[in-house]
Amino acid sequence: MIPPVLPTYARTDVAFERGEGAYLYTAEGRRYLDFCAGVAVVSLGHAHPHLVEALTEQAKKLWHTSNLYRIAGQERLARRLVENSFADTVFFCNSGAEAMECAIKMARKYHAASGHSERYRIITFEGSFHGRTLATLAAAGNRKYLDGFGPEAPGFDHLPFATHDGVEAAITPETAAILIEPVMGEGGVQVVPPACLKGLREICDKHGLLLVLDEVQTGMGRTGRLFGHEWAGIAPDIMALAKGIAGGFPMGACLATERAAVGMTAGSHGSTFGGNPLAAAAGNAVLDVMLADGFFDNVRRTAGYLSQRVAAVTDKYDKVFTGVRGEGLLIGLKCKVPNTDIVAALFRRGLLTAPAGDNVVRFIPPLIIGTAEVDEAVGLLEAASEELSG
Ligand SMILES: *Cc1c(COP(=O)(O)O)cnc(C)c1O
């Protein structure tokens, strides 16, 4: 018999009652160290006092009015994202897939508004992930998620990861944009080298294409900078954000330059809930914390320590792991045994992690962790590795 909740997830048999910082607690009082963070969402940890206060205060005043009217908190959040990024303008929605839908539509509309509606195709990369809507599934081109859902949305050309010359060869008069994640998160924490991102920027400029970055996972501090592309010293034309943007409140955003957004006039796109007062309050509270002095220094310091200690374990247990990769607090452990066995062994010891493609285990903890949480997690990893190598 089908359960009341549509069974599209193979869920771990545990439910949490409350959280505090990097820890989750079940109703029975069992404690878990959360290096999954709601899949890279709860970036400031659970029940962060500043976020709780901001959301509670807003909840007493006003929840929702729609985008038919001005929303002060949304305007403030947009202004702050613009001030701290390449972008001139922001569209708010409720998820990563929606942010990507806006990015895809905007890239096509840019060319249509410039008199080139034939330029609608977008070059994407194998192993990427952009969401579960029909267009974002077609963009990523992963057969596992596409099969059985009818004809694929047209307009995407998939290239193998990291073939620079191949990208230029794939451009046709119909190409509108190149879309990539700075680190392919779901695809197994595959870091796109900064030189490649620079190269893609150059190719886009040379051929009049837009560079679209999916920073749904890498954005909002995850890599140790506000946005992942900052490591490469380049800027996109359009960028999708979600996951950590509102600390666990559902929110997505599509940021763009004025030039790229030229076609997005009144009536061209919309969202009932996007950027409502509650979401905007959470988003502003997240920025209050992240933009404070030293926040990213701290993330980078912790990330360096974590990846160094994890690398020592993966070196030692070379029957279980082949190595570590990633950027900031988006860390992937490439496994020799099934990654789900490792996730399960860590879970039994009280450490939550997330599997990813390419047989990888992801460590994506809240950005607020310190050396104590790292030491605890590494101890549990060591114990699980000992068990699995025996
Ligand atoms: C999670 C993710 C998405 C999809 O986000 P949803 O909020 O689940 O729609 C898109 N792109 C990337 C890179 C992601 O990591």
Coordinates of C-alpha atoms and ligand atoms in Angstrom, one line a residue:
M1 CA 0.0 0.0 0.0
I2 CA 1.4 3.4 -0.9
P3 CA 2.2 5.5 2.1
P4 CA 0.5 8.9 2.6
V5 CA 3.9 10.5 1.7
L6 CA 4.7 9.8 -1.9
P7 CA 7.6 7.4 -1.7
T8 CA 10.1 9.2 -4.0
Y9 CA 12.8 9.1 -1.3
A10 CA 14.5 6.0 0.2
R11 CA 14.6 7.6 3.6
T12 CA 16.7 6.7 6.6
D13 CA 14.5 5.5 9.4
V14 CA 15.0 8.4 11.8
A15 CA 13.1 11.6 12.6
F16 CA 14.5 14.6 14.4
E17 CA 12.7 16.7 17.0
R18 CA 15.0 19.6 17.4
G19 CA 18.4 21.0 16.4
E20 CA 21.0 23.3 17.9
G21 CA 24.1 24.5 16.0
A22 CA 25.6 21.5 14.3
Y23 CA 23.6 18.9 16.3
L24 CA 20.2 17.2 15.7
Y25 CA 18.3 15.4 18.4
T26 CA 15.6 12.7 18.1
A27 CA 12.6 12.7 20.4
E28 CA 14.3 9.9 22.4
G29 CA 17.3 12.2 23.0
R30 CA 19.8 10.6 20.6
R31 CA 22.3 13.2 19.3
Y32 CA 23.7 13.4 15.8
L33 CA 26.4 15.6 14.5
D34 CA 25.0 17.0 11.3
F35 CA 27.5 17.1 8.4
C36 CA 24.6 17.0 5.9
A37 CA 23.0 20.2 7.1
G38 CA 19.8 19.5 5.2
V39 CA 21.8 19.0 2.0
A40 CA 24.0 22.1 2.3
V41 CA 21.0 24.3 3.4
V42 CA 21.3 24.9 7.1
S43 CA 24.5 26.9 6.7
L44 CA 24.3 28.7 10.0
G45 CA 23.4 25.6 11.9
H46 CA 20.0 24.7 13.5
A47 CA 18.1 27.3 15.5
H48 CA 20.6 30.1 15.1
P49 CA 19.4 32.7 17.6
H50 CA 19.6 35.6 15.1
L51 CA 17.6 33.7 12.4
V52 CA 15.1 32.5 15.0
E53 CA 14.6 36.1 16.2
A54 CA 14.3 37.6 12.7
L55 CA 11.8 35.0 11.5
T56 CA 9.7 35.2 14.7
E57 CA 9.5 39.0 14.6
Q58 CA 8.5 38.9 11.0
A59 CA 5.9 36.1 11.6
K60 CA 4.2 38.4 14.1
K61 CA 3.9 41.2 11.6
L62 CA 3.2 39.9 8.1
W63 CA 3.7 36.6 6.2
H64 CA 2.6 37.2 2.6
T65 CA 1.3 39.8 0.3
S66 CA 2.3 38.6 -3.2
N67 CA 4.5 40.3 -5.7
L68 CA 1.7 42.5 -6.8
Y69 CA 3.0 44.9 -4.2
R70 CA 6.3 46.2 -3.0
I71 CA 8.0 44.1 -0.3
A72 CA 10.5 46.1 1.8
G73 CA 12.5 43.1 3.0
Q74 CA 12.8 41.7 -0.5
E75 CA 14.1 45.0 -1.8
R76 CA 16.6 45.2 1.0
L77 CA 17.9 41.7 0.4
A78 CA 18.1 42.3 -3.4
R79 CA 20.1 45.5 -2.7
R80 CA 22.5 43.7 -0.4
L81 CA 23.0 40.8 -2.9
V82 CA 23.7 43.3 -5.6
E83 CA 26.2 45.2 -3.5
N84 CA 28.1 42.0 -2.7
S85 CA 28.1 40.4 -6.2
F86 CA 28.6 41.0 -9.9
A87 CA 24.9 41.4 -10.3
D88 CA 22.6 44.4 -10.9
T89 CA 19.3 42.7 -10.2
V90 CA 17.7 39.7 -8.5
F91 CA 14.6 37.6 -9.0
F92 CA 13.4 35.7 -6.0
C93 CA 11.7 32.3 -6.0
N94 CA 11.5 29.2 -3.7
S95 CA 14.0 26.6 -4.8
G96 CA 17.1 25.9 -6.7
A97 CA 15.2 24.4 -9.7
E98 CA 13.1 27.5 -9.9
A99 CA 16.2 29.7 -9.8
M100 CA 17.6 27.7 -12.6
E101 CA 14.4 27.9 -14.6
C102 CA 14.6 31.7 -14.4
A103 CA 18.3 31.6 -15.4
I104 CA 17.4 29.4 -18.5
K105 CA 14.5 31.6 -19.5
M106 CA 16.5 34.8 -19.0
A107 CA 19.4 33.5 -21.2
R108 CA 17.0 32.7 -24.0
K109 CA 15.1 36.0 -23.6
Y110 CA 18.3 38.0 -23.7
H111 CA 19.0 36.8 -27.3
A112 CA 15.4 37.1 -28.3
A113 CA 15.3 40.7 -27.0
S114 CA 18.5 41.3 -29.0
G115 CA 16.8 40.1 -32.2
H116 CA 18.3 36.6 -32.1
S117 CA 15.4 34.3 -31.0
E118 CA 17.2 31.5 -32.9
R119 CA 19.8 31.5 -30.2
Y120 CA 18.2 29.4 -27.5
R121 CA 20.4 26.4 -27.0
I122 CA 22.5 26.1 -23.8
I123 CA 25.7 24.1 -23.5
T124 CA 25.8 22.0 -20.3
F125 CA 28.1 19.4 -18.8
E126 CA 27.7 15.7 -18.1
G127 CA 27.5 14.9 -14.4
S128 CA 25.9 18.2 -13.5
F129 CA 22.6 18.6 -11.6
H130 CA 20.3 21.6 -11.9
G131 CA 17.0 20.4 -10.3
R132 CA 14.0 18.2 -11.0
T133 CA 11.7 20.3 -13.2
L134 CA 11.4 19.2 -16.8
A135 CA 13.7 21.9 -18.1
T136 CA 16.4 21.6 -15.4
L137 CA 16.4 17.8 -15.9
A138 CA 16.9 18.2 -19.6
A139 CA 19.7 20.7 -18.9
A140 CA 21.6 18.2 -16.8
G141 CA 20.7 15.3 -19.2
N142 CA 20.9 12.5 -16.5
R143 CA 19.1 9.5 -18.0
K144 CA 18.3 8.1 -14.6
Y145 CA 16.1 11.1 -13.8
L146 CA 14.7 11.7 -17.3
D147 CA 13.6 8.2 -18.4
G148 CA 9.9 7.6 -18.2
F149 CA 8.9 11.2 -18.0
G150 CA 8.1 11.8 -21.7
P151 CA 9.9 13.8 -24.3
E152 CA 12.8 15.8 -23.0
A153 CA 12.6 19.6 -23.1
P154 CA 14.7 20.7 -26.1
G155 CA 17.5 23.2 -26.2
F156 CA 20.4 21.6 -24.3
D157 CA 23.7 20.3 -25.6
H158 CA 25.6 18.1 -23.1
L159 CA 29.4 17.9 -23.2
P160 CA 31.8 15.7 -21.2
F161 CA 33.2 17.4 -18.2
A162 CA 36.5 19.4 -18.7
T163 CA 37.1 19.4 -22.4
H164 CA 38.0 23.0 -23.2
D165 CA 38.4 22.7 -27.0
G166 CA 35.3 20.6 -27.2
V167 CA 33.3 23.5 -25.8
E168 CA 34.3 25.9 -28.5
A169 CA 33.7 23.2 -31.2
A170 CA 30.1 22.7 -29.9
I171 CA 29.0 26.3 -30.3
T172 CA 26.6 26.8 -33.2
P173 CA 24.6 29.9 -34.4
E174 CA 21.8 28.6 -32.1
T175 CA 23.9 28.7 -28.9
A176 CA 22.7 31.1 -26.3
A177 CA 24.8 30.3 -23.2
I178 CA 27.1 28.0 -21.3
L179 CA 25.8 26.6 -18.0
I180 CA 28.0 25.1 -15.3
E181 CA 28.3 24.5 -11.5
P182 CA 31.7 25.8 -10.2
V183 CA 31.8 22.6 -8.2
M184 CA 29.5 19.8 -9.4
G185 CA 28.0 18.9 -6.0
E186 CA 25.4 16.2 -6.6
G187 CA 27.6 14.8 -9.4
G188 CA 30.3 13.9 -6.8
V189 CA 32.0 17.1 -5.7
Q190 CA 33.9 17.6 -9.0
V191 CA 35.7 20.9 -8.8
V192 CA 35.9 22.9 -12.0
P193 CA 39.5 24.3 -12.1
P194 CA 39.6 28.1 -11.9
A195 CA 41.4 28.1 -15.3
C196 CA 38.5 26.3 -16.9
L197 CA 36.0 28.8 -15.5
K198 CA 38.2 31.6 -16.9
G199 CA 38.4 29.8 -20.2
L200 CA 34.6 29.5 -20.3
R201 CA 34.3 33.2 -19.6
E202 CA 36.6 34.0 -22.5
I203 CA 34.7 31.7 -24.9
C204 CA 31.4 33.3 -23.9
D205 CA 32.8 36.8 -24.5
K206 CA 34.3 35.8 -27.8
H207 CA 31.1 34.2 -29.2
G208 CA 28.5 36.6 -27.6
L209 CA 27.2 33.9 -25.2
L210 CA 26.0 34.3 -21.6
L211 CA 27.9 32.5 -18.9
V212 CA 25.3 31.0 -16.5
L213 CA 26.5 29.6 -13.2
D214 CA 24.5 27.3 -11.0
E215 CA 25.7 28.2 -7.5
V216 CA 22.7 26.7 -5.8
Q217 CA 25.1 24.5 -3.8
T218 CA 28.4 26.4 -4.1
G219 CA 26.9 29.9 -3.3
M220 CA 26.3 31.6 0.0
G221 CA 29.6 30.9 1.6
R222 CA 29.8 27.1 1.1
T223 CA 33.3 27.3 -0.6
G224 CA 34.7 29.8 1.8
R225 CA 33.8 32.8 -0.2
L226 CA 30.3 34.3 -0.7
F227 CA 30.2 32.8 -4.2
G228 CA 32.2 29.9 -5.6
H229 CA 33.2 31.7 -8.8
E230 CA 35.1 34.3 -6.8
W231 CA 38.0 31.8 -6.5
A232 CA 38.4 32.0 -10.3
G233 CA 38.4 35.8 -10.4
I234 CA 35.6 35.8 -13.0
A235 CA 32.0 36.9 -13.0
P236 CA 29.0 35.2 -14.7
D237 CA 26.2 37.0 -16.5
I238 CA 23.5 35.1 -14.7
M239 CA 23.7 33.0 -11.4
A240 CA 21.2 30.8 -9.6
L241 CA 21.2 30.6 -5.8
A242 CA 19.1 28.7 -3.3
K243 CA 20.1 26.1 -0.6
G244 CA 21.9 28.2 2.0
I245 CA 20.4 31.5 1.0
A246 CA 17.8 31.7 3.8
G247 CA 19.3 29.2 6.3
G248 CA 16.6 26.5 5.8
F249 CA 13.7 28.7 4.9
P250 CA 12.7 27.8 1.3
M251 CA 14.2 30.5 -1.1
G252 CA 15.8 30.7 -4.4
A253 CA 17.3 33.6 -6.3
C254 CA 18.4 34.4 -9.9
L255 CA 21.0 37.1 -10.0
A256 CA 21.9 38.9 -13.3
T257 CA 23.7 41.8 -14.8
E258 CA 21.5 44.6 -16.3
R259 CA 22.6 43.6 -19.8
A260 CA 21.6 39.9 -19.3
A261 CA 18.2 40.8 -17.8
V262 CA 17.3 43.1 -20.7
G263 CA 14.3 40.9 -21.8
M264 CA 12.8 40.4 -18.3
T265 CA 10.2 43.1 -18.4
A266 CA 6.9 43.3 -16.4
G267 CA 4.9 40.2 -17.0
S268 CA 7.7 38.1 -18.5
H269 CA 8.2 35.9 -15.4
G270 CA 6.8 35.5 -11.9
S271 CA 6.3 33.6 -8.7
T272 CA 3.5 33.7 -6.2
F273 CA 5.6 33.1 -3.1
G274 CA 9.0 34.3 -4.3
G275 CA 10.8 36.6 -1.8
N276 CA 7.8 36.9 0.5
P277 CA 8.3 38.8 3.8
L278 CA 9.1 35.6 5.8
A279 CA 11.7 34.3 3.3
A280 CA 13.2 37.8 2.9
A281 CA 13.5 38.2 6.7
A282 CA 15.4 34.8 6.8
G283 CA 17.6 35.8 3.9
N284 CA 18.5 39.1 5.4
A285 CA 19.3 37.5 8.7
V286 CA 21.6 35.0 7.0
L287 CA 23.5 37.9 5.3
D288 CA 23.8 39.8 8.6
V289 CA 25.8 36.8 9.9
M290 CA 27.8 36.0 6.8
L291 CA 28.8 39.6 6.0
A292 CA 30.1 40.2 9.5
D293 CA 33.9 40.6 9.8
G294 CA 35.9 37.4 9.7
F295 CA 33.0 35.0 8.9
F296 CA 34.6 33.7 5.7
D297 CA 38.1 33.7 7.2
N298 CA 36.7 31.4 9.8
V299 CA 35.0 29.1 7.2
R300 CA 38.2 28.8 5.2
R301 CA 40.2 28.1 8.3
T302 CA 37.8 25.3 9.5
A303 CA 37.6 24.0 5.9
G304 CA 41.4 23.7 5.7
Y305 CA 41.6 21.9 9.0
L306 CA 38.7 19.5 8.1
S307 CA 40.0 18.6 4.6
Q308 CA 43.5 18.0 6.0
R309 CA 42.3 15.7 8.8
V310 CA 39.9 13.9 6.4
A311 CA 42.8 13.4 3.9
A312 CA 44.8 11.8 6.7
V313 CA 42.0 9.3 7.3
T314 CA 41.4 8.5 3.6
D315 CA 45.2 8.0 3.1
K316 CA 45.3 5.6 6.0
Y317 CA 42.3 3.6 4.9
D318 CA 43.1 3.2 1.3
K319 CA 41.0 0.1 0.9
V320 CA 37.9 2.2 1.7
F321 CA 38.8 5.6 0.0
T322 CA 40.7 6.8 -3.0
G323 CA 40.9 10.4 -1.9
V324 CA 39.3 13.8 -1.0
R325 CA 38.3 16.7 -3.1
G326 CA 36.2 19.8 -2.9
E327 CA 36.3 23.5 -2.0
G328 CA 35.7 25.0 1.4
L329 CA 33.1 23.1 3.4
L330 CA 31.9 21.2 0.3
I331 CA 34.1 18.1 0.7
G332 CA 33.8 14.8 -1.2
L333 CA 35.3 11.5 -0.1
K334 CA 35.8 9.3 -3.2
C335 CA 35.1 5.7 -2.1
K336 CA 36.2 2.3 -3.1
V337 CA 33.4 0.5 -1.2
P338 CA 29.8 1.6 -1.9
N339 CA 29.3 5.2 -0.6
T340 CA 26.0 4.3 0.9
D341 CA 27.7 1.7 3.2
I342 CA 29.9 4.5 4.5
V343 CA 27.0 6.9 5.0
A344 CA 25.2 4.1 6.9
A345 CA 28.2 3.3 9.0
L346 CA 28.7 7.0 9.9
F347 CA 25.0 7.3 10.7
R348 CA 25.2 4.3 13.1
R349 CA 27.9 6.2 15.0
G350 CA 25.9 9.5 15.0
L351 CA 27.4 11.4 12.1
L352 CA 25.0 12.6 9.3
T353 CA 26.6 12.9 5.8
A354 CA 25.1 12.9 2.3
P355 CA 25.9 10.5 -0.7
A356 CA 26.7 12.0 -4.1
G357 CA 27.3 10.8 -7.6
D358 CA 30.6 9.1 -8.7
N359 CA 30.5 7.0 -5.4
V360 CA 31.3 10.0 -3.2
V361 CA 30.4 10.7 0.4
R362 CA 29.8 14.5 1.0
F363 CA 30.7 16.4 4.1
I364 CA 28.6 19.6 3.9
P365 CA 28.4 20.8 7.5
P366 CA 27.0 24.0 8.8
L367 CA 29.5 26.8 8.1
I368 CA 29.6 27.7 11.8
I369 CA 31.4 24.5 13.0
G370 CA 34.7 24.8 14.7
T371 CA 37.6 22.5 15.5
A372 CA 35.6 20.6 18.2
E373 CA 33.0 19.4 15.6
V374 CA 35.7 18.6 13.1
D375 CA 37.6 16.5 15.7
E376 CA 34.4 14.7 16.6
A377 CA 33.5 14.0 13.0
V378 CA 37.0 12.8 12.1
G379 CA 37.0 10.4 15.1
L380 CA 33.7 8.9 13.9
L381 CA 35.0 8.7 10.3
E382 CA 38.1 6.9 11.6
A383 CA 36.0 4.4 13.5
A384 CA 33.7 3.7 10.6
S385 CA 36.7 3.3 8.2
E386 CA 38.3 0.8 10.6
E387 CA 35.1 -1.2 10.6
L388 CA 34.8 -1.1 6.8
S389 CA 38.4 -2.0 6.0
G390 CA 38.3 -5.1 8.2
Ligands
LIG1 C1 20.2 21.2 -5.0 C2 20.5 21.8 -6.4 C3 19.6 22.2 -7.3 C4 18.1 22.0 -7.1 O1 17.6 22.7 -6.0 P1 16.1 22.4 -5.4 O2 15.9 23.4 -4.3 O3 16.1 21.0 -5.0 O4 15.2 22.6 -6.6 C5 20.0 22.8 -8.5 N1 21.3 22.9 -8.7 C6 22.3 22.6 -7.9 C7 23.7 22.8 -8.2 C8 21.9 22.0 -6.6 O5 22.9 21.5 -5.8

